[in-house]
Coordinates of C-alpha atoms in Angstrom, one line a residue:
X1 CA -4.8 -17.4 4.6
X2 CA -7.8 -15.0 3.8
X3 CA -8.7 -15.8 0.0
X4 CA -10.2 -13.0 -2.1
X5 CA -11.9 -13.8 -5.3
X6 CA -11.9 -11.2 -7.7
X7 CA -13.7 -10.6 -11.1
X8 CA -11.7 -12.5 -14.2
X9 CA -10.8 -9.7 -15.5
X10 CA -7.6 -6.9 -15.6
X11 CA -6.8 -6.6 -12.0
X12 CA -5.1 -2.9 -11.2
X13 CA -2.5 -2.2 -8.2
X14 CA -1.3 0.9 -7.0
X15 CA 0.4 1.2 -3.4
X16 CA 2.5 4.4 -1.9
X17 CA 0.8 6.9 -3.9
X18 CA 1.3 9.1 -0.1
X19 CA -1.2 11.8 -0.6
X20 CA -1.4 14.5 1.5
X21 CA -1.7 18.4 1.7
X22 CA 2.0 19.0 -0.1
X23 CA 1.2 16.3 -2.7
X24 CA -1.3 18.3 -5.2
X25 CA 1.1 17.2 -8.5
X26 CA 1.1 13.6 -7.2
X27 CA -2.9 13.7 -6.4
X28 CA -3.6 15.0 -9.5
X29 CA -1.7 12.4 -11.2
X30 CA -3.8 9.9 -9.0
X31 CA -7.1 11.0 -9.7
X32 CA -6.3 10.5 -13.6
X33 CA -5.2 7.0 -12.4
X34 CA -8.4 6.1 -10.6
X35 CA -10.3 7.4 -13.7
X36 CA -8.9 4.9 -16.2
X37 CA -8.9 2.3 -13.8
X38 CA -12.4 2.7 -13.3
X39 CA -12.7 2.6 -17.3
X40 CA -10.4 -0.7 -18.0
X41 CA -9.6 -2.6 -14.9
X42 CA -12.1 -5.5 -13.5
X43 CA -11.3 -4.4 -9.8
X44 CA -8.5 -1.5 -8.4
X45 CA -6.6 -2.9 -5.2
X46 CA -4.5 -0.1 -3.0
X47 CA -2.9 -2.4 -0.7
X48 CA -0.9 0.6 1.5
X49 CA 0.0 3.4 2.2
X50 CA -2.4 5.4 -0.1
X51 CA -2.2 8.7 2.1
X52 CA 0.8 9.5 3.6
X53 CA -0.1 9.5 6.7
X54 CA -3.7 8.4 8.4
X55 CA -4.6 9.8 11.8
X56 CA -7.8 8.1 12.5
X57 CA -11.2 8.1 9.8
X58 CA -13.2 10.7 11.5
X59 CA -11.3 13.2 10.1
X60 CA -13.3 12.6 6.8
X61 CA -16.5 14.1 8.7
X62 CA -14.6 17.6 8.2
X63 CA -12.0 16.7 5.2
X64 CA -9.6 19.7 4.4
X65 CA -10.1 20.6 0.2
X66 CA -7.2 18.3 -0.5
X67 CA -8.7 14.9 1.3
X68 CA -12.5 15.6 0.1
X69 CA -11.1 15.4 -3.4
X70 CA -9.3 12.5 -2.7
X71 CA -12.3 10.8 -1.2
X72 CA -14.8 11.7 -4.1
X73 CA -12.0 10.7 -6.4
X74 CA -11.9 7.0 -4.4
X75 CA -15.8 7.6 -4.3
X76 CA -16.3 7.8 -8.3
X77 CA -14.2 4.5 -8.9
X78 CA -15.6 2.3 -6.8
X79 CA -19.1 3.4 -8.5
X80 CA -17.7 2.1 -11.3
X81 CA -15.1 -1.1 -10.4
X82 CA -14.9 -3.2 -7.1
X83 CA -12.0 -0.8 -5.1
X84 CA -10.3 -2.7 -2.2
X85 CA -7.9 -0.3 0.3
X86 CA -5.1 -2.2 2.1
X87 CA -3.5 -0.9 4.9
X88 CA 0.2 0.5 4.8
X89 CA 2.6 1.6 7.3
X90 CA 1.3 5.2 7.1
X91 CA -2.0 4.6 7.1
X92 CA -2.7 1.5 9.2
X93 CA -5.3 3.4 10.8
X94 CA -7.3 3.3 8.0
X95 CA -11.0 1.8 8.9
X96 CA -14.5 0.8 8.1
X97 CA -15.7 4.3 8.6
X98 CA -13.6 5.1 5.5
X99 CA -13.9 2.2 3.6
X100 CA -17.7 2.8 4.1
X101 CA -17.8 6.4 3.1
X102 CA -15.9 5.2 -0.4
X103 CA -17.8 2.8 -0.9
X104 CA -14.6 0.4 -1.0
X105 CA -13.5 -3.0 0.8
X106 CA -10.9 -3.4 3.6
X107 CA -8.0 -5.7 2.3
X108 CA -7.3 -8.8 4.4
X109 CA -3.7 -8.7 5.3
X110 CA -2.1 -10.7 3.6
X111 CA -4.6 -11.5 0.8
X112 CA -4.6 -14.7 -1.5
X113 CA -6.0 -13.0 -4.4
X114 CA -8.3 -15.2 -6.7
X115 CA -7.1 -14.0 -10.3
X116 CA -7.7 -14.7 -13.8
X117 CA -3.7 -15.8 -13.9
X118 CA -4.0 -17.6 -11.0
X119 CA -3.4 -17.1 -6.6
X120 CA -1.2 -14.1 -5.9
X121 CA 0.0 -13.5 -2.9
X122 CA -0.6 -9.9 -1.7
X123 CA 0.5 -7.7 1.2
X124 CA 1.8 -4.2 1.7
X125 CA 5.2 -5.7 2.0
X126 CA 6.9 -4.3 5.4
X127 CA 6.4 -7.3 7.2
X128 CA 8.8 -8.8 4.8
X129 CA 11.4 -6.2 6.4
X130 CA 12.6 -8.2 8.9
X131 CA 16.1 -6.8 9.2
X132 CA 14.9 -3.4 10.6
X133 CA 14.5 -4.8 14.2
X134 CA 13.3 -0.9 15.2
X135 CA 10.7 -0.6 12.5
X136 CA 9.1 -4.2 13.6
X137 CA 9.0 -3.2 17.6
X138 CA 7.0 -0.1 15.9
X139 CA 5.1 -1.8 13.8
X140 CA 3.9 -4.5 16.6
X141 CA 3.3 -1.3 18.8
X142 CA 0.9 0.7 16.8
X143 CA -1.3 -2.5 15.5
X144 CA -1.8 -3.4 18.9
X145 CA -5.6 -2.8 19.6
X146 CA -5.0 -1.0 22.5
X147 CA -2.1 1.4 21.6
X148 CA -5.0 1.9 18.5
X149 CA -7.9 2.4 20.9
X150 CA -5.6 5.1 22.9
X151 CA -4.1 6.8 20.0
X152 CA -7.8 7.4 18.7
X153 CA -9.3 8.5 21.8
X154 CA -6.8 11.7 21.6
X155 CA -7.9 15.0 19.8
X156 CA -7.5 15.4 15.9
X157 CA -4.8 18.2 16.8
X158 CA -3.1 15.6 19.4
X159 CA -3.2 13.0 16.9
X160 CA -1.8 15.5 14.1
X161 CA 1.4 16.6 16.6
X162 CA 1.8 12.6 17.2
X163 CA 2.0 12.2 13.7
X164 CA 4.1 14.4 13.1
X165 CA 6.8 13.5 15.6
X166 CA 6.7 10.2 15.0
X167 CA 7.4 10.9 10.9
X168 CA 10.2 13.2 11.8
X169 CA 11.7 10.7 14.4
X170 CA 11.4 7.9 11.8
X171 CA 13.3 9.9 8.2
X172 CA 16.1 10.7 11.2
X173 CA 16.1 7.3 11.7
X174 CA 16.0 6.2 8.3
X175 CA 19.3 8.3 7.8
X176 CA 21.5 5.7 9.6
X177 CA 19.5 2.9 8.5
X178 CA 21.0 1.1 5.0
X179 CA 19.4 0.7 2.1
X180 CA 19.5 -3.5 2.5
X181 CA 18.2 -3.3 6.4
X182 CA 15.0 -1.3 4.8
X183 CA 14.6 -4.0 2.5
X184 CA 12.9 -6.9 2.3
X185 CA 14.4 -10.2 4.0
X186 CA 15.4 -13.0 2.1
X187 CA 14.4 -15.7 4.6
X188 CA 11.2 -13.7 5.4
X189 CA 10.0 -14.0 1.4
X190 CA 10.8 -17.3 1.0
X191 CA 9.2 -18.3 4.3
X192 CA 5.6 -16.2 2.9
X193 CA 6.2 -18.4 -0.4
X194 CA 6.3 -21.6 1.2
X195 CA 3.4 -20.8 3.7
X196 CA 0.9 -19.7 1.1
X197 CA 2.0 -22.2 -1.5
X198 CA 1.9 -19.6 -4.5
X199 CA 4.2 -18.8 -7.2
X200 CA 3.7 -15.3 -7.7
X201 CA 3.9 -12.0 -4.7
X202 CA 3.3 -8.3 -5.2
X203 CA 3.7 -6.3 -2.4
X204 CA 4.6 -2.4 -2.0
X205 CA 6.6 -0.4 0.7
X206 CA 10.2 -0.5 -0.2
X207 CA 10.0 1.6 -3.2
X208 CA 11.9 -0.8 -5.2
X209 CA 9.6 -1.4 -8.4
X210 CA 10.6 -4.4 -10.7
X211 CA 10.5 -8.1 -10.7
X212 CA 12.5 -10.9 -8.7
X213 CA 12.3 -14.4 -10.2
X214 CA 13.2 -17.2 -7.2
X215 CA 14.1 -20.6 -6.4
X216 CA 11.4 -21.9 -3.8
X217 CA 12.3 -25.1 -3.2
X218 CA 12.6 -26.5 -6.8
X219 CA 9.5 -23.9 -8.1
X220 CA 10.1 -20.8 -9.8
X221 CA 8.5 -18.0 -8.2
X222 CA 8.1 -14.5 -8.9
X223 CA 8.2 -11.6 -6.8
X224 CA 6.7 -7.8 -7.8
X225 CA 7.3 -5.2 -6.4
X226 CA 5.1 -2.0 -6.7
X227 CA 6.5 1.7 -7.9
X228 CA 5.6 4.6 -5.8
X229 CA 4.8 7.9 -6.3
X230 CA 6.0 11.3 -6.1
X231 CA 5.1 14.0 -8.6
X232 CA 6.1 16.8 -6.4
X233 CA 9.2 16.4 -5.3
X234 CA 11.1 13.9 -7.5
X235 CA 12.9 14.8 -10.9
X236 CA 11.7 13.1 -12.7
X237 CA 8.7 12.7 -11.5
X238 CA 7.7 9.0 -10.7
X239 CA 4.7 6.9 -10.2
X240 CA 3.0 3.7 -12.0
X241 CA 1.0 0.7 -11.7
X242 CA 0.6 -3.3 -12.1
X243 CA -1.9 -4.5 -13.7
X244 CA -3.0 -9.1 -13.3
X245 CA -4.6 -10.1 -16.3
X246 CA -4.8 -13.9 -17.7
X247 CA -1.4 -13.3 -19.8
X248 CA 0.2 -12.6 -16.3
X249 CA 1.8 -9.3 -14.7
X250 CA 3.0 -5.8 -16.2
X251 CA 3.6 -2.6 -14.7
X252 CA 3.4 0.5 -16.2
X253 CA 5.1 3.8 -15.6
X254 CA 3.1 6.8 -15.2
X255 CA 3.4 9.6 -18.1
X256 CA 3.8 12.7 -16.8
X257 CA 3.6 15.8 -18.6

């Protein structure tokens, strides 16, 4: 299990934010986020799917306007506050060259966080989907190192069209799919709790926010979930946070205008 000790202080988390060029309510939102966490959290973790999709990090060596203000925005809180970036199922590509050019750390997947309430147990959460037998055959596919190394050896404008297809073929997909087969497994979660010994998970990815308490065993366990975001799109518009402290775990909505 890769421990990560963290500063005893507020810890923020924020996963499926999915920037991207049709997001500009939703990045807006975000960069206010990143702001006051750099003003009151001890260290900001992102553990997935921050962009909505993640082609590869060279393209930051000629961002479009919408992902250079994105990275200065990453780029200003980590100035300020230890930022970790976990990788999601959209942007699983995500790299050192990013995480360098940020000034942020790479998340260990999962990571045994080191907290001021005690070890959480963190992930992005879609390896707890167990039930979605097509999404797992993908998602052992594209984090193969080779699959990775051939992907990135394409053009930006390959890579793009890949992209692309691939998102189109997946919401089609999705369509047929239920809500509980895109879920997280039962069997799976209790199997994470009893390897890592902890009594408290947050994870992202199914866009379920709220908290699960369990039966592990005999020991009461929690499970958070994180919200997502969408400020474009959604009515109302959605979004939020958690936030670790010594008193234990919160979220908190986003206030939109």
């Amino acid at each position: 299990m890769n421990k990560l000790a963290l500063p005893r202080g507020p810890v923020w988390l924020a996963s499926d934010v999915h920037l991207g060029p049709a997001t500009p309510a939703t990045q807006e939102a975000f960069l206010g986020f990143l702001e006051a966490a750099a003003d009151e959290a001890a260290a900001l973790l992102l553990p997935g799917d921050l962009f909505d999709a993640w082609i590869g990090d060279d393209v930051i060596r000629a961002a479009p306007p919408w992902l250079a203000q994105a990275l200065r925005g990453l780029q200003a809180a980590a100035a300020r506050v230890p930022l970790y970036l976990g990788r999601g199922n959209r942007d699983f590509l995500m790299g050192a060259e990013l995480a360098q050019a940020v000034g942020a750390q790479l998340l260990p997947e999962p990571a045994l966080l080191q907290t001021a309430y005690g070890q959480v147990l963190l992930s992005h959460g879609d390896e707890y989907c167990t039930d979605d037998q097509a999404y797992q055959q993908f998602r052992a596919m594209v984090r193969n190192p080779q699959w990775q190394a051939e992907f990135l050896s394409r053009n930006i404008p390959e890579r793009l069209q890949l992209a692309q297809q691939a998102r189109g073929e997946s919401m089609a997909a999705n369509q047929s799919k239920s809500m509980e087969i895109m879920d997280v497994n039962p069997d799976a979660i209790t199997q994470a709790f009893r390897n890592s010994g902890v009594h408290v998970m947050v994870h992202g990815h199914t866009h379920r926010p709220g908290r699960h308490v369990l039966d592990i065993d005999g020991r009461r366990c929690e499970r958070w979930v994180l919200p997502d975001w969408d400020c474009d799109h959604a009515q109302p518009p959605r979004g939020g946070w958690l936030v670790i402290d010594e008193d234990g775990l919160q979220i908190f909505d986003l206030e939109v205008a």
